[in-house]
C-alpha atoms as one frame of an Amber mdcrd trajectory, in Angstrom:
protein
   0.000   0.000   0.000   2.990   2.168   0.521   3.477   2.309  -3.025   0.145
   3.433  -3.533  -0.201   6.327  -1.611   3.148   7.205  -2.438   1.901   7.617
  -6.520  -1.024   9.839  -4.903   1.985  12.150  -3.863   2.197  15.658  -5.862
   5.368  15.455  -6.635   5.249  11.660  -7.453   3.283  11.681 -10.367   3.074
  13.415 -13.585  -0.062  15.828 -13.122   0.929  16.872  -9.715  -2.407  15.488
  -8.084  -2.559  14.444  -4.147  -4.714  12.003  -3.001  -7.569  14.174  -2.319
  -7.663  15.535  -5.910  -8.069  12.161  -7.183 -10.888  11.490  -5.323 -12.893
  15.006  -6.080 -11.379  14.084  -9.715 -13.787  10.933  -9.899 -16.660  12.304
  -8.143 -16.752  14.453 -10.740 -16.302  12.560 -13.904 -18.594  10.202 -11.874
 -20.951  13.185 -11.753 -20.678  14.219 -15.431 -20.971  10.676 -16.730 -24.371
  10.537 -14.628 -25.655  14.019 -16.619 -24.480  12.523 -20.034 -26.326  10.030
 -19.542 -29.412  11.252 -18.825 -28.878  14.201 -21.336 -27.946  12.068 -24.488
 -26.040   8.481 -23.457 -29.236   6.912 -22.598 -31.845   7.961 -25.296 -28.851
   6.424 -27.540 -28.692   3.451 -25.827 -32.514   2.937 -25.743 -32.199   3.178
 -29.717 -29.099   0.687 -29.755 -31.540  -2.193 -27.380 -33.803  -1.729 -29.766
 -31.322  -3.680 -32.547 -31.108  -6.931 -31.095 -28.874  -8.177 -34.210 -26.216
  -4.784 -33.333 -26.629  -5.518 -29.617 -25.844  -9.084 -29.832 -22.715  -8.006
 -32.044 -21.154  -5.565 -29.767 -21.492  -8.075 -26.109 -20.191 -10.154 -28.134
 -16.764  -8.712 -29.561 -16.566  -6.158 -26.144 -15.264  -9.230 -23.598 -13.037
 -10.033 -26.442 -11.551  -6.678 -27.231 -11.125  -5.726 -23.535  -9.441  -8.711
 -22.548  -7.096  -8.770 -25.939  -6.022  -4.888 -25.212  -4.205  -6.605 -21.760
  -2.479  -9.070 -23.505   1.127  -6.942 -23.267   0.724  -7.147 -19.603  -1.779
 -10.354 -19.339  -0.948 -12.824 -21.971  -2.458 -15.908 -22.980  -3.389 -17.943
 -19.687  -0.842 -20.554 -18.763  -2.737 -23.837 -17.231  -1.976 -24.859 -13.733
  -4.504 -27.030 -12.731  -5.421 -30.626 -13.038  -9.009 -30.011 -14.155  -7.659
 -27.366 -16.633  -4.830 -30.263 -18.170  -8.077 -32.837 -17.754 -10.145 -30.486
 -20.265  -7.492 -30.132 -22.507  -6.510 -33.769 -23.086  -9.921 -34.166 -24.012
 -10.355 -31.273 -26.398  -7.293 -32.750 -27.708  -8.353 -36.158 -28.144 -11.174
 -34.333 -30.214  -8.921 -33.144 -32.337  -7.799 -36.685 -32.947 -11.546 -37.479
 -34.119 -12.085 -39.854 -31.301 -13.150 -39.804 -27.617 -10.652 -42.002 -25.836
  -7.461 -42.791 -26.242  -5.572 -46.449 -25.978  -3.788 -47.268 -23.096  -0.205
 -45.986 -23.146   2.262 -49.346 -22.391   4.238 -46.743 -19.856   1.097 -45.738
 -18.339   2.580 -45.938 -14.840   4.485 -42.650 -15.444   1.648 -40.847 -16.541
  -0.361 -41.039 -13.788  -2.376 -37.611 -12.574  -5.267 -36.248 -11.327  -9.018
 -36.098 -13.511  -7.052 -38.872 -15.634  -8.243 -42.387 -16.293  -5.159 -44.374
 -17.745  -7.135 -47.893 -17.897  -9.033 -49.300 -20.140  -8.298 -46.293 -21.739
  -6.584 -43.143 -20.987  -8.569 -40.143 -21.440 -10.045 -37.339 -19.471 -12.691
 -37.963 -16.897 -14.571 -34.743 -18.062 -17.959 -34.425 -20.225 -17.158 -33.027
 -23.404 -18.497 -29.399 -23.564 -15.918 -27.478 -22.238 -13.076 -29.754 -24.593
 -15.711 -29.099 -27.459 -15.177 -25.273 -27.229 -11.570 -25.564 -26.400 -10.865
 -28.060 -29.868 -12.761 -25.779 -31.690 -10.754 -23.167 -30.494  -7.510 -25.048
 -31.613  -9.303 -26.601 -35.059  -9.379 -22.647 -35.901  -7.017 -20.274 -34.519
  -4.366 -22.829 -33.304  -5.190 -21.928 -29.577  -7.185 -23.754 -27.167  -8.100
 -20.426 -25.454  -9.652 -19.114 -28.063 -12.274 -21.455 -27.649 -12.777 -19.583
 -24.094 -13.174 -16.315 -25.864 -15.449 -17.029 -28.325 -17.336 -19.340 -25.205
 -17.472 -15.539 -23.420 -18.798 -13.479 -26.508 -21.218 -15.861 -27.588 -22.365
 -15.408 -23.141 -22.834 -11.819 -23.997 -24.856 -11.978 -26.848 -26.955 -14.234
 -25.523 -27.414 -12.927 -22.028 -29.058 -10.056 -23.403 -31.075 -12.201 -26.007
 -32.534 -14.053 -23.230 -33.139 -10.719 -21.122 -35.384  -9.395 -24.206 -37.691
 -11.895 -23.230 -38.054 -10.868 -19.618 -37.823  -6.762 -19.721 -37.248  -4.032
 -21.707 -34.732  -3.923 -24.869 -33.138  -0.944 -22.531 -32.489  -3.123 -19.330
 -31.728  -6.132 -21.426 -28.750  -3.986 -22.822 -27.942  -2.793 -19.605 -27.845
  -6.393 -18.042 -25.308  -7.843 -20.912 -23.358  -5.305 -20.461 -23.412  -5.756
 -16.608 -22.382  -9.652 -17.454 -19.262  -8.329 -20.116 -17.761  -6.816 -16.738
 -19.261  -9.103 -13.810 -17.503 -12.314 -15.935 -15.207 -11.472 -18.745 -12.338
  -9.947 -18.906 -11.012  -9.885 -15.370 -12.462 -13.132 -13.757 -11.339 -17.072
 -14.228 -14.201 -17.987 -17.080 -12.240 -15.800 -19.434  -8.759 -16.510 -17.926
  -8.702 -19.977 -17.127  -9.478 -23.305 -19.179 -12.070 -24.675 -16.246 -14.702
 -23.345 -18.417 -18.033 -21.469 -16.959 -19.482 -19.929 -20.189 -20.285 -22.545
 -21.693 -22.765 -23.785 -19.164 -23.863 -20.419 -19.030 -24.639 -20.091 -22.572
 -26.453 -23.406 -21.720 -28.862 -21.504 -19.549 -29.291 -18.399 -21.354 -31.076
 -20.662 -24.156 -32.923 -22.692 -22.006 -34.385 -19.693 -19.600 -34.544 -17.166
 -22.679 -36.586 -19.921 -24.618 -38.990 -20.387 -21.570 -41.075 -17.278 -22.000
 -41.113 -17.339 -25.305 -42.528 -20.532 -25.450 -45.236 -19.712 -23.507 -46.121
 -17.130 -25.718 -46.254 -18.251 -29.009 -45.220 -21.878 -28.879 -42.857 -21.413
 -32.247 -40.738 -24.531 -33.230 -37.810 -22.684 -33.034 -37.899 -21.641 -29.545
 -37.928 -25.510 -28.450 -35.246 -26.288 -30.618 -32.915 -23.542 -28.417 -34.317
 -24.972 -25.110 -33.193 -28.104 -26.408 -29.952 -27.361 -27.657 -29.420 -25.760
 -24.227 -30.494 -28.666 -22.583 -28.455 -30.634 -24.828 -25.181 -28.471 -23.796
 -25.245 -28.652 -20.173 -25.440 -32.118 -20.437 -22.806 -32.127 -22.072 -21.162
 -29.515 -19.556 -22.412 -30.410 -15.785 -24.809 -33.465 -16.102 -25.685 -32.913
 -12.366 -27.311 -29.765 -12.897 -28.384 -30.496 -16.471 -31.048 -32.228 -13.992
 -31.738 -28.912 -12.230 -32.191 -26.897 -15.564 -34.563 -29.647 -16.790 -36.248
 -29.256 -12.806 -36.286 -25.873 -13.259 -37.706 -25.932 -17.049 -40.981 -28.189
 -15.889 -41.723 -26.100 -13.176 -42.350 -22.581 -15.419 -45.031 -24.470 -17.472
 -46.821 -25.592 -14.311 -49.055 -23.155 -13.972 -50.474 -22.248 -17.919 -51.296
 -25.877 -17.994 -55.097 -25.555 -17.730 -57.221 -26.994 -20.455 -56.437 -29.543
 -23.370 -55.054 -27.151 -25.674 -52.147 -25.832 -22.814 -51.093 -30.223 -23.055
 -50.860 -30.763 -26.247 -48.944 -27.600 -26.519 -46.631 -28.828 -24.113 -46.442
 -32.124 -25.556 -45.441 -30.896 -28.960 -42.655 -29.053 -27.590 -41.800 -31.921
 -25.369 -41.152 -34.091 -28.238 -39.451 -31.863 -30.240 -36.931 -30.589 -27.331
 -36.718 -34.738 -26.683 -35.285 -34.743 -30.700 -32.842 -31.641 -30.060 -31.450
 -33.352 -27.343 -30.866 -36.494 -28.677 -27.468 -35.995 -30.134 -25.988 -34.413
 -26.712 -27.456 -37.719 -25.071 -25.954 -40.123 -27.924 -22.498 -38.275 -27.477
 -22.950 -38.784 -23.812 -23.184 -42.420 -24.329 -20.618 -43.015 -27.058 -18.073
 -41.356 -25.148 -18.856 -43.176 -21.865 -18.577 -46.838 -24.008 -15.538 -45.331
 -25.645 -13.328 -44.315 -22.274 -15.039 -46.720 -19.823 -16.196 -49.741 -21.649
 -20.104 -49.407 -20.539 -22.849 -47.433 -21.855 -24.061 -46.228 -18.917 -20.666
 -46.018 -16.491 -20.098 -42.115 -16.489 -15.633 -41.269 -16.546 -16.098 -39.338
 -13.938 -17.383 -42.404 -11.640 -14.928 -44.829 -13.545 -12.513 -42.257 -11.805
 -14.111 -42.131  -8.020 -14.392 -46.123  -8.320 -10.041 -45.932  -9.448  -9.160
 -43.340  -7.188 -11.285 -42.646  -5.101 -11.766 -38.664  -6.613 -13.586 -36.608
  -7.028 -15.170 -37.633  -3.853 -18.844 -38.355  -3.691 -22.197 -36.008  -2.780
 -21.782 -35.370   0.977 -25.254 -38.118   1.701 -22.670 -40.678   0.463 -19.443
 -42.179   1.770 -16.620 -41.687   1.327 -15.468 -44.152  -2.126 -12.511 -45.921
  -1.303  -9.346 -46.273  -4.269  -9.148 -49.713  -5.794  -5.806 -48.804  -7.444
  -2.261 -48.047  -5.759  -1.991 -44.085  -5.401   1.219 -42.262  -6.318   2.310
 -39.572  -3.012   0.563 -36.824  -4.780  -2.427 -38.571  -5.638  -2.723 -39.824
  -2.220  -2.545 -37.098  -0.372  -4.693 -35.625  -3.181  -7.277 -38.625  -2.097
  -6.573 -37.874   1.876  -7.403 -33.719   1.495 -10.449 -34.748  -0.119 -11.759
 -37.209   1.638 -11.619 -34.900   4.673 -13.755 -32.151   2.836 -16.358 -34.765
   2.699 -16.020 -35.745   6.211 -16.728 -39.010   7.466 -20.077 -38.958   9.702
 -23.533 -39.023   8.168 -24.942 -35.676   6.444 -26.977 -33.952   8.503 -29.295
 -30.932   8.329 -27.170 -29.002  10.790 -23.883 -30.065   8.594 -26.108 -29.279
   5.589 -27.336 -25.312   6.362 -23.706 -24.905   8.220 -22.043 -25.386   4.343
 -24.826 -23.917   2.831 -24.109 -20.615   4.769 -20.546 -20.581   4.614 -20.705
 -20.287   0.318 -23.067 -17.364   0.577 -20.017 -15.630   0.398 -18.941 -17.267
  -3.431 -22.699 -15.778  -5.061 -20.747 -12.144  -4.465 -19.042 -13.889  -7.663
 -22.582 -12.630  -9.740 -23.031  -9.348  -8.129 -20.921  -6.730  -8.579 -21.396
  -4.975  -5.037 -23.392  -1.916  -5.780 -25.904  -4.105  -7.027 -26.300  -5.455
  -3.193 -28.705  -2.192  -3.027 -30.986  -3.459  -6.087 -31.199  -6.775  -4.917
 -34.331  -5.679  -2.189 -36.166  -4.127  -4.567 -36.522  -7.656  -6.394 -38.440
  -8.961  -3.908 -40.936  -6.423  -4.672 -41.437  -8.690  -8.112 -41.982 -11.637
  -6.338 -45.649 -11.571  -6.411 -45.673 -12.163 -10.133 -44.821 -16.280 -10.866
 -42.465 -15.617 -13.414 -40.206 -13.662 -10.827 -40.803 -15.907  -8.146 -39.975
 -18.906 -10.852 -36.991 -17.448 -11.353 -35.891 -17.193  -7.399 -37.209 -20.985
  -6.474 -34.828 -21.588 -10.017 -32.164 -20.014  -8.148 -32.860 -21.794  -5.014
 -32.744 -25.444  -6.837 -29.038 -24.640  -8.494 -28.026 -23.506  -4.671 -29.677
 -26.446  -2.667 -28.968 -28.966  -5.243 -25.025 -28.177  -5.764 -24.926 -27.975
  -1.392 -24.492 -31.521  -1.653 -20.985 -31.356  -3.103 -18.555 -31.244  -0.738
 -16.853 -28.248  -2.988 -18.264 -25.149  -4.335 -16.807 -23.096  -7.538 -19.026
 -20.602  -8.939 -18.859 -22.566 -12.648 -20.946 -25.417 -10.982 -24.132 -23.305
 -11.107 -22.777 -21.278 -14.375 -25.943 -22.278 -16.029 -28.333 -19.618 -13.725
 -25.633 -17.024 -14.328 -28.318 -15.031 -16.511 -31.320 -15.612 -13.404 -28.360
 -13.747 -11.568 -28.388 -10.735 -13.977 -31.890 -11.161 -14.413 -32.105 -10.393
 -10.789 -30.210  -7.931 -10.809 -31.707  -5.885 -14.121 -35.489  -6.132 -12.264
 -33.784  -5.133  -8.832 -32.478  -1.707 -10.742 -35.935  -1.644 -13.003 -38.190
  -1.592  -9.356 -35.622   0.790  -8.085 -36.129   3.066 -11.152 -39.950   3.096
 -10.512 -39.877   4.660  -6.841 -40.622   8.272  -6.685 -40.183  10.658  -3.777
 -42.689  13.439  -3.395 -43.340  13.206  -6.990 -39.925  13.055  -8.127 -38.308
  10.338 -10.167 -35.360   9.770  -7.672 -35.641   5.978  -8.448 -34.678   6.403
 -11.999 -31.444   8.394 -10.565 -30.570   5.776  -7.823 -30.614   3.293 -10.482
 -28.108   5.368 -12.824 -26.218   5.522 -10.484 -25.860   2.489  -9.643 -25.236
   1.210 -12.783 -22.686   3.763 -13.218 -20.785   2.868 -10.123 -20.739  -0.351
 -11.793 -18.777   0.603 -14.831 -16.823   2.813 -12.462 -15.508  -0.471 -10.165
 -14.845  -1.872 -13.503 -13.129   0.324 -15.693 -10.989   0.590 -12.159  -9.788
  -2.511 -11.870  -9.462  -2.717 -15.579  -7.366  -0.243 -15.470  -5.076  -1.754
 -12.758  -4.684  -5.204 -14.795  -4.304  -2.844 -18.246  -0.932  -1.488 -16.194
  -0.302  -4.264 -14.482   3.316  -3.696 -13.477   3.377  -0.220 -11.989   3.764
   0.318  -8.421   0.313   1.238  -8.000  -1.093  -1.530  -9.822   1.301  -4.303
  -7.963   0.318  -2.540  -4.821  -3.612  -2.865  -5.522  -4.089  -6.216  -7.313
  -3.933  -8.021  -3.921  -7.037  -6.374  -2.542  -9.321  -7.001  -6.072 -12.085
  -9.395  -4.858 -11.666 -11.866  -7.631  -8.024 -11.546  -9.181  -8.004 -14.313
 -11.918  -6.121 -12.635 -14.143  -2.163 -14.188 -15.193   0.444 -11.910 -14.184
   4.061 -12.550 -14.600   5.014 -16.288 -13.747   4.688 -16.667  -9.829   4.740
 -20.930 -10.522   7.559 -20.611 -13.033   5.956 -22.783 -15.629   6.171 -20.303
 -18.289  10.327 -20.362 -17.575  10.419 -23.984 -17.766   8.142 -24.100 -20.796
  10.336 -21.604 -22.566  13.781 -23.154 -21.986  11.969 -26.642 -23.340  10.990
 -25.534 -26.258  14.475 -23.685 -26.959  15.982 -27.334 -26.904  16.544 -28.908
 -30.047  14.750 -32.331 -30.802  12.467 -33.920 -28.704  12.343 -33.841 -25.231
  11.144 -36.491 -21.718  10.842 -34.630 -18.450  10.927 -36.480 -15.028   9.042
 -34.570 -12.212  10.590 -35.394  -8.941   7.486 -33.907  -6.422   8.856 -33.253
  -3.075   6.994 -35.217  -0.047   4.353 -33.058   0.793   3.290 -32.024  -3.029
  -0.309 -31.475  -3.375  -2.711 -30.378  -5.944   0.087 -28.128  -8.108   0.272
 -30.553 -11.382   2.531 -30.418 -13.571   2.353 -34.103 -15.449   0.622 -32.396
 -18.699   0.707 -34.631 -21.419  -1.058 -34.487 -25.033  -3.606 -37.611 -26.075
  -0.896 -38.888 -28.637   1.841 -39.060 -25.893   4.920 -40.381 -28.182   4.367
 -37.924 -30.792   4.554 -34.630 -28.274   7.568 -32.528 -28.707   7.563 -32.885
 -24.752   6.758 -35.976 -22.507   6.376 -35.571 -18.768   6.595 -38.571 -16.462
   6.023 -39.149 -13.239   9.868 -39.608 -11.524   9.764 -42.964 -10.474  13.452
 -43.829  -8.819  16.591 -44.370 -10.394  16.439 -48.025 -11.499  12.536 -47.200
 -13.005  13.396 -43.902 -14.804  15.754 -46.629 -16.811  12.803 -48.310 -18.495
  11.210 -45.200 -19.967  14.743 -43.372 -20.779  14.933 -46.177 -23.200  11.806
 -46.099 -24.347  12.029 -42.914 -25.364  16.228 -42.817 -26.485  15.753 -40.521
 -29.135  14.968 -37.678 -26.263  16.576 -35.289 -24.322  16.215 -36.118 -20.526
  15.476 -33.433 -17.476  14.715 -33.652 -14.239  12.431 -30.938 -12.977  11.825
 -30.388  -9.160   8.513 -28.337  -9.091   8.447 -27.504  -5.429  11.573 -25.801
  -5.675  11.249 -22.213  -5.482  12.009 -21.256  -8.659  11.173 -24.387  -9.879
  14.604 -26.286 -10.791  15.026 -27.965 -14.550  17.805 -29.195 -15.202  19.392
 -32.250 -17.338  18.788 -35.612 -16.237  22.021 -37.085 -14.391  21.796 -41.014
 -14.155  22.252 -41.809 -10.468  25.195 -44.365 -10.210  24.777 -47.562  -8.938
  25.096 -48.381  -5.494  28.533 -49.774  -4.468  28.517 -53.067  -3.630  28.348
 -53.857   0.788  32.038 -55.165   2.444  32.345 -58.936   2.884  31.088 -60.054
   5.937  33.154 -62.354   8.041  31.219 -66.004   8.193  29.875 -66.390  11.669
  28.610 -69.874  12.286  24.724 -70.406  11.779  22.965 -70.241  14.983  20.808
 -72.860  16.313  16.688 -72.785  15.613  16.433 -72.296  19.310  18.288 -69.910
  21.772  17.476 -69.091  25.314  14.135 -70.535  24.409  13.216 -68.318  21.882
  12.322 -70.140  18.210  14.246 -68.167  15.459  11.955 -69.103  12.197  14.038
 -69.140   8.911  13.264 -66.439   6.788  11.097 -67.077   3.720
């Protein structure tokens, strides 16, 4: 912080401001914006909702553009994680036209987390998230493309599916509320974990809902079912909530004959739309697992014994010998779960404690809005919307972990919330006086404000003032510099001529950091990382692969240490004992056994 207030200085910085002038500096531009737009900004924005086609254009290249104008200072995201190297083995194994691949014959060296290695080895993922990623590869060479498009098609659509709940206005205002609440700056965009893809999911299914009800068109099933059809290829888990969640809007307009067979023509043809997402489901779980029916993702609890199980069930038990990391992996787990019987006390006591992740889908002046919703609760379709809400929360309480991307699929019921918060808020007058319509402004403004902020922080990201700040931004997902030191050892790897094989020698107590990363055609990759495996095993695979350049990488070192292999040498041989005379099978009436 020191750094900070020493840029608010006069004579430390170029315009001579303190810290007070800064301040009265945004209050005013904070002021003037708030005129503008009431003066001319907002009767041009009213005629820009109005062109869904141009509206759906700009949310869609804005995430893009914003995050692509940080790349000096934020380049492309590095993956770190075991889910992320998960998803892209399987968008890579795409890419190979096929959904598993064979078992490698060195598969013991291979071993990590989210990866099956028998009967086949592939990821233990469903296949949206790889599906976006491979696409993003098929076309542009770069898996993370596939997350930006996943973002700007998110934007586009979160405002297509708010023109069917409000006003083209709000509906403009609430995509461009989800540009800033989950693009540029937080993990969906910066991360391969994925998020917007789900999310798209739901904007399709909840923007095709009211719709529907309307005018029953053909094509509005067909986009319920498509988004159906993606989040079960996403999160299967809460496909079932979506599909919950779906029933329970028609409930109430079915009153007569007509209302069921309206329903039951849409029915059958969302049943066809989803089809080929169930098929694909199916195909890949006979292709990786052997059985139609036998998900990856339980192939892997029932291997090793992660992910761990809802919280109502026990603990699953491995049924294969763990590597150190994977066991302790296994052991950290296990005791999330915890192993006494779920009960409703245990139950509300984790459902309170991730109140705190849902400030991931409000920005905080939007806190003030959210009251005002509950003035729309009287009509169904707002209250639909809130017991929606309710389902994703109660439903995903039963895992014993919480990310915000598990319920990405409401992410537009969160805006939604949001937008009719503001829209109530707008409505209140005070002694005639249309102070509501102000409040709301404003608060929209102080939006853009806490975004173009922190944007602005990440846009300079190594100034003092921006290295002083970035550790106080709520949620900092955004890849600066290279604290792990996995862009380092990347870069000296691919300086090397030829091929290369990298042992990773984790230290004892090496948890969840992976760094085994390897591509679905494993002998063709330029690199090869193996598990280190002791002297006398590291033999098998050197040979295996002798046309490679060896290393030995120590991740846990800080910076992490490459450097070329060095065969241990062989242990030197023990002295020659002198012969002592056998002793008896008994002594002092103890039996000595003979050793087998």
């Amino acid at each position: 912080m020191f750094q900070l207030f020493q840029s608010f200085l006069p004579l430390h910085n170029p315009i001579g401001f303190g810290a007070s002038d800064f301040i009265e500096l945004e209050l005013a531009a904070l002021l003037v914006l708030l005129i503008v737009a009431h003066a001319g900004l907002g009767a041009w924005a009213r005629k820009l909702a109005a062109r869904t086609g141009w509206c759906m254009l700009t949310l869609a290249i804005l995430p893009i553009a914003l995050r692509l104008a940080m790349l000096v200072q934020s380049p492309v995201p590095t993956p770190n994680g075991s889910d992320e190297f998960s998803h892209l083995l399987a968008a890579d194994t795409l890419r190979h036209v096929r959904l598993a691949n064979p078992p490698h014959p060195m598969r013991r060296y291979f071993e990590t987390t989210f990866v099956l290695q028998e009967p086949t080895y592939s990821s233990i993922f469903p296949l949206g998230q790889a599906v976006a990623l491979a696409l993003g590869r098929l076309i542009f060479g770069l898996p993370w493309a596939g997350v930006l498009f996943s973002m700007a098609v998110l934007g586009a659509l979160c405002y297509w599916m708010l023109r069917a709940w409000t006003t083209p206005g709000w509906a403009l205002v609430g995509g461009l509320l989800a540009v800033i609440q989950f693009g540029p700056l937080r993990y969906w965009m910066n991360t391969y974990w994925g998020g917007a893809v789900s999310a798209v999911a739901g904007c399709l299914v909840f923007g095709s809902l009211p719709r529907l009800r309307e005018r029953g068109r053909t094509r509005d099933a067909v986009f319920l079912g498509i988004g159906i059809g993606m989040q079960l290829l996403t999160r299967p888990f809460e496909c079932v909530l979506l599909v919950a969640a779906a029933i329970l809007f028609f409930l109430p307009a079915l009153r007569g004959p007509r209302e069921w067979r309206t329903l039951a023509r849409v029915a059958a043809v969302v049943t066809l739309t989803i089809l080929p997402a169930a098929g694909l489901t199916l195909l890949q779980n006979k292709q990786v697992t052997g059985s139609w029916t036998t998900l990856p993702y339980m192939l892997s609890r029932y291997q090793y014994g992660v992910p761990t199980t809802f919280t109502m069930q026990p603990n699953p038990e491995p049924h294969r010998e763990l590597t150190a990391s994977q066991r302790l992996n296994y052991e950290e787990q296990a005791a999330t779960h915890g192993t006494g019987m779920e009960t409703p006390g245990r139950y509300v006591e984790r459902l309170a404690s991730r109140t705190r992740f849902y400030r991931f889908f409000f920005l905080p002046p939007l806190y003030l809005a959210l009251p005002f919703f509950l003035l729309s609760l009287r009509e169904w379709r707002f209250l639909w919307a809130a017991l929606a809400l309710a389902a994703f929360g109660l439903g995903t309480n039963f895992y014993p972990y919480f990310y915000p991307h598990y319920i990405a699929a409401a992410t537009c019921l969160f805006v939604l919330v949001s937008v009719v918060g503001l829209e109530r808020l707008g409505r209140v007058t005070i002694g005639g006086h249309a102070a509501g319509k102000e409040a709301a402004q404003v608060l929209v403004l102080l939006c853009a404000a806490q975004f173009l902020f922190w944007y602005g922080f990440h846009l300079f990201a190594k100034t003092n003032a921006s290295i002083a700040m970035l550790q106080y931004d709520a949620w900092d997902d955004v890849n600066h510099g290279d604290p792990e030191g996995r862009i380092a050892v990347r870069g000296r790897l691919a300086q090397a001529p030829g091929k290369q094989l990298v042992f990773v020698r984790y230290w004892p107590q090496h948890r969840f950091q992976e760094w085994i990363q390897n591509a679905a055609d494993i002998d063709k990759a330029p690199v090869v990382w193996a598990l280190d495996r002791g002297a006398a095993e590291n033999e098998t695979l050197r040979h295996y692969y002798a046309d490679r350049t060896v290393w030995l990488l120590e991740p846990d070192a800080r910076p992490p240490k490459l450097a070329p292999y060095q065969q241990e040498p062989a242990p030197e041989p023990e002295p020659a004992k002198e012969k002592r005379e056998k002793p008896s099978p008994e002594m002092n009436g103890i039996q000595l056994l003979p050793i087998q």
